Short mmCIF file of C-alpha atoms in Angstrom, two decimals:
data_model
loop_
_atom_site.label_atom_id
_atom_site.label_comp_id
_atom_site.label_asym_id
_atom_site.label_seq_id
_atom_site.Cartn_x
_atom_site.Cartn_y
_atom_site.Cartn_z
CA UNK A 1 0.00 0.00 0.00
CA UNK A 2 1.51 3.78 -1.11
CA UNK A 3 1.91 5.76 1.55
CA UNK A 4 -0.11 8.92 0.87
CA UNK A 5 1.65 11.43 3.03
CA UNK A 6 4.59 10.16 0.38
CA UNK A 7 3.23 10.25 -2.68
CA UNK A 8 1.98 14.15 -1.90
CA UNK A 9 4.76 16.57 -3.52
CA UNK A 10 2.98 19.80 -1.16
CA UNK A 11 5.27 20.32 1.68
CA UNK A 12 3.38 20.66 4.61
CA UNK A 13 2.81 24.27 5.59
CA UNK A 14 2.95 24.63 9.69
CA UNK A 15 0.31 26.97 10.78
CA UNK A 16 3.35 28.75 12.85
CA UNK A 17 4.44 31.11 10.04
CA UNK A 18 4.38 35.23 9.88
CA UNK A 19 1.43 35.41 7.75
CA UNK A 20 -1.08 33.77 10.52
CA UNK A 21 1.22 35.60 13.34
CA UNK A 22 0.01 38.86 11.57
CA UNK A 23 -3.83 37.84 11.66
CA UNK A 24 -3.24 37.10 15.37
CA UNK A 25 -1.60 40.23 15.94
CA UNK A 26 -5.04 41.74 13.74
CA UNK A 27 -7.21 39.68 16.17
CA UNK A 28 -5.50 41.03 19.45
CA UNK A 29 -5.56 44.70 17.93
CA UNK A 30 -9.22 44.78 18.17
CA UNK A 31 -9.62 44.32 22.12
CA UNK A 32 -7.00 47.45 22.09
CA UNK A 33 -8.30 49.53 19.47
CA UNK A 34 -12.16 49.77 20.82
CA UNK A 35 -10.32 50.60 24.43
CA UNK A 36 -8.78 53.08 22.68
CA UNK A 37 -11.62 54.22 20.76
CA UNK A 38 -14.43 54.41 23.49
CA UNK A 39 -12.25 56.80 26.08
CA UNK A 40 -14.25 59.68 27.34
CA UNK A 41 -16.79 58.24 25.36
CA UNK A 42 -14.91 59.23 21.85
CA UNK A 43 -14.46 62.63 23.10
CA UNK A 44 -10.57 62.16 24.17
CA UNK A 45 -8.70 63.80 21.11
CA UNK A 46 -5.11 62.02 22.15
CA UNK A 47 -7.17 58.40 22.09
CA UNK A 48 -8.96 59.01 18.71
CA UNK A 49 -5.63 59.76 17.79
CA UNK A 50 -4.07 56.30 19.24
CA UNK A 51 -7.40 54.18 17.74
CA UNK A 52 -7.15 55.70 14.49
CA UNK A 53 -3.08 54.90 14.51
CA UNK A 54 -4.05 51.07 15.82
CA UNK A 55 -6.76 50.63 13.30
CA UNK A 56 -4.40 51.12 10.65
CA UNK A 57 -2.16 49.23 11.96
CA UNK A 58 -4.72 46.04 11.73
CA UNK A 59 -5.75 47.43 8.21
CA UNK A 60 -1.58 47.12 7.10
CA UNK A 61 -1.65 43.75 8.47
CA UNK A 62 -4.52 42.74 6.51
CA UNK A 63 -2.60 43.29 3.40
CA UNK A 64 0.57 42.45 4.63
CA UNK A 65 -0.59 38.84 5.78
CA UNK A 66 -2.44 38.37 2.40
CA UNK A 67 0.48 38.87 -0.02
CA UNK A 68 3.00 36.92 2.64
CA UNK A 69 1.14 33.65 2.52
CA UNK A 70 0.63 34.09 -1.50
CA UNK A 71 3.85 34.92 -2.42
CA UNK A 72 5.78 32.39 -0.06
CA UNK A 73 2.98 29.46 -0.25
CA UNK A 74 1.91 30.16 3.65
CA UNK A 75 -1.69 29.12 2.80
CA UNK A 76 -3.38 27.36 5.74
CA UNK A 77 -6.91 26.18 6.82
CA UNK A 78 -6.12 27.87 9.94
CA UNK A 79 -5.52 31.00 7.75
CA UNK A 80 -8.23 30.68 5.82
CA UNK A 81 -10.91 30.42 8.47
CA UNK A 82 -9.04 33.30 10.76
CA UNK A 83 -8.36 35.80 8.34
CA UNK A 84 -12.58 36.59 7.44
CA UNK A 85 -12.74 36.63 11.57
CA UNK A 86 -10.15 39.06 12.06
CA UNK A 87 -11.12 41.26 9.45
CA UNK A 88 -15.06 41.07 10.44
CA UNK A 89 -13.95 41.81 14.22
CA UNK A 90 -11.88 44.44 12.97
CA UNK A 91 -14.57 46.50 10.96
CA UNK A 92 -17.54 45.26 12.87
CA UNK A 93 -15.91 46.60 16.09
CA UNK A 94 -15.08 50.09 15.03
CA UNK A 95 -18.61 50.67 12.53
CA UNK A 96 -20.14 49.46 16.53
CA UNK A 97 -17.57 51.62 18.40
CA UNK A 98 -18.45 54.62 16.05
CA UNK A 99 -22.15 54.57 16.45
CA UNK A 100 -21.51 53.73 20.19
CA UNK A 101 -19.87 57.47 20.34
CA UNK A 102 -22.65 58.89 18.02
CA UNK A 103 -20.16 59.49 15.17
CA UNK A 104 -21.43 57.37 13.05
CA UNK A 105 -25.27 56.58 12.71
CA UNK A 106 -26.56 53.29 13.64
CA UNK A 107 -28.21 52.63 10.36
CA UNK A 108 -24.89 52.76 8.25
CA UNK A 109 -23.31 50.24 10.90
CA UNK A 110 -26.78 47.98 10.81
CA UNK A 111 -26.67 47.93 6.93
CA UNK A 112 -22.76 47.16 6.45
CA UNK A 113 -22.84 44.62 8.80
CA UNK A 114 -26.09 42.92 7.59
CA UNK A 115 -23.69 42.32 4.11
CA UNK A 116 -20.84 41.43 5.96
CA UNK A 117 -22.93 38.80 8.02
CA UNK A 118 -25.24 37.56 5.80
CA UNK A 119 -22.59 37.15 2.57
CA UNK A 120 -20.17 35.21 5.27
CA UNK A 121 -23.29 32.90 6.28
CA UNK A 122 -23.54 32.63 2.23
CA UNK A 123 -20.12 31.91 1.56
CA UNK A 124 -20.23 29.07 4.42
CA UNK A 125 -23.60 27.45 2.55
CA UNK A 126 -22.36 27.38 -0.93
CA UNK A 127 -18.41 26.45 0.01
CA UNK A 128 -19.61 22.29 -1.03
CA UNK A 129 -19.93 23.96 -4.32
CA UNK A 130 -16.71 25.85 -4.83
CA UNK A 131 -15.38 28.76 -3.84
CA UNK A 132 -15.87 32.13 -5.07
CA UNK A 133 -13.07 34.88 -5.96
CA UNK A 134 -12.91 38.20 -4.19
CA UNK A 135 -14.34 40.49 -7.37
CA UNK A 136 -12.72 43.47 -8.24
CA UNK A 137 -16.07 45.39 -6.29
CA UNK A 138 -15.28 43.86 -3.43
CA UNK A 139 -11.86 44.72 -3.17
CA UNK A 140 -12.91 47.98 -3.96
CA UNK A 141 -15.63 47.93 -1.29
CA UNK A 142 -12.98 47.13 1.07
CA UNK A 143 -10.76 49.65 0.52
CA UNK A 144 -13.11 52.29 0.82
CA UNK A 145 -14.73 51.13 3.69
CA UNK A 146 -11.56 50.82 5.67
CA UNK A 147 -10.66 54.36 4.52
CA UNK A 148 -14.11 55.80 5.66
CA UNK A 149 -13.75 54.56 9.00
CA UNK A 150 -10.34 55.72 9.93
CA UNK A 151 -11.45 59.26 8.84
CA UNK A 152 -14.00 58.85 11.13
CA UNK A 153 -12.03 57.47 14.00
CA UNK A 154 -9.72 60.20 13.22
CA UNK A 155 -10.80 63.67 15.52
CA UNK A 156 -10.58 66.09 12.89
CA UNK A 157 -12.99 68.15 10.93
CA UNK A 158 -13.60 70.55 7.91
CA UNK A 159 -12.84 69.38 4.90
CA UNK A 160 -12.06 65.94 5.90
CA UNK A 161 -15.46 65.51 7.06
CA UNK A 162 -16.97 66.31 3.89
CA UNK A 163 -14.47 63.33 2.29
CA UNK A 164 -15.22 60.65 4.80
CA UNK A 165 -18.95 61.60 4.46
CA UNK A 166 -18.88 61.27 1.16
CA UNK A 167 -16.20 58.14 0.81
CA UNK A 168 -19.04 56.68 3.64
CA UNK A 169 -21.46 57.13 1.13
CA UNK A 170 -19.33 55.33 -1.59
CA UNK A 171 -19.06 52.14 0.54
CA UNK A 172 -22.59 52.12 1.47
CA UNK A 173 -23.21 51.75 -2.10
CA UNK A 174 -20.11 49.64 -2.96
CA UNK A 175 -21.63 47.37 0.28
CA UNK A 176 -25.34 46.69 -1.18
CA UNK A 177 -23.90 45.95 -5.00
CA UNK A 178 -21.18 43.97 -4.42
CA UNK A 179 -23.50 41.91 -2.07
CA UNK A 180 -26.11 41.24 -4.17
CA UNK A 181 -23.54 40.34 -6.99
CA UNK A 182 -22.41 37.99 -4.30
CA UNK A 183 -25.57 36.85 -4.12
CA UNK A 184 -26.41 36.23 -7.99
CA UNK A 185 -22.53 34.60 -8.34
CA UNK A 186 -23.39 32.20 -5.56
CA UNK A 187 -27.03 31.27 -6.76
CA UNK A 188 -25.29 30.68 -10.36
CA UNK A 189 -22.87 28.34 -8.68
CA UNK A 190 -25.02 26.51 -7.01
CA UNK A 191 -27.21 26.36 -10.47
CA UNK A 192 -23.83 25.30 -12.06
CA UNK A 193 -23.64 22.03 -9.31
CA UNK A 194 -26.86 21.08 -9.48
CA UNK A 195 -26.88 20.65 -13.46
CA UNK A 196 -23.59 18.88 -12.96
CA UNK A 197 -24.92 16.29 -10.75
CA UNK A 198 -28.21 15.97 -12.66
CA UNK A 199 -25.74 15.30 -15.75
CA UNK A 200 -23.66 12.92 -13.67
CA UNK A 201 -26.55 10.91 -12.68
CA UNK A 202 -27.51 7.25 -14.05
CA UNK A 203 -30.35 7.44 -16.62
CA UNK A 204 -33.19 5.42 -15.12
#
């Protein structure tokens, strides 16, 4: 009998490498950053400043941890499955922590997080199927997000308030398309499996 574990010419990747440090470090951000973030009840202009310098801190790691475990084959199933929790945790905290400290209104934290919820519930239902790709919307969508809310969490004014209310805007939008094309690439995969098995089947 071959020995699988032989035959396989992937080396085994341990789940101690610097890509899934990084998500860690993303994960144990978020405890710090909503401290941070929540001081004087958002009014503290020194720990906007230290929340807004944290948060992208966690957003460079996102990135960073991405690219590492591409470009150096660091791909895990821990990865995999901690990555989408640190980066929910990450915006779901501060869209919460903003509308906590009435600087951001509820409803724009209640609609992002509805996507970001209910496309991660989707993505776990249709995953016997296949996976789908990030789209070129979403990464857009998650840029601008990310942007939005560190203007936010930053304590400044004027003219950077008009941007982030506008780039807000953007990622609102960005959010609701880019879901429901979620939605109609996941209901054509499914589609896709189900012919495929129909196909597959014994003609009776």
């Amino acid at each position: 009998m071959v020995d699988a574990d032989r035959t396989d010419p992937r080396p085994r990747v341990s789940i101690y490498n610097i890509a899934n440090a990084l998500t860690v470090l993303r994960i144990a951000l978020v405890p710090v950053f909503v401290f941070a973030l929540l001081q004087d009840d958002g009014a503290a202009t020194s720990w906007r400043w230290i929340a807004a310098g944290v948060f992208a801190l966690a957003i460079a790691t996102d990135k960073l941890d991405g690219d590492l475990a591409r470009k150096h084959g660091l791909v895990t199933d821990f990865g995999k499955i901690a990555d989408p929790i640190a980066d929910k945790a990450l915006i779901g905290s501060a869209l919460v922590g903003l509308s906590v400290v009435h600087l951001l209104p509820w409803w724009v934290t209640l609609v992002i997080m509805t996507r970001e919820l209910g496309i991660t519930l989707l993505r776990f239902l249709v995953i016997r199927h296949g996976v789908i790709p990030a789209s070129r919307g979403g990464k857009a969508k998650t840029f601008v997000q990310s942007l939005a809310i560190w203007l936010y969490i930053m304590p400044v004014g004027g003219a950077v308030g008009t941007v982030r209310w506008w780039l807000m805007g953007a990622a609102i939008a960005l959010t609701v398309v880019t879901g429901l094309d979620y939605v109609a690439r996941a209901a054509r995969l499914a589609r896709g499996a189900s012919a495929a098995r129909a196909d597959a089947a014994p003609n009776g």
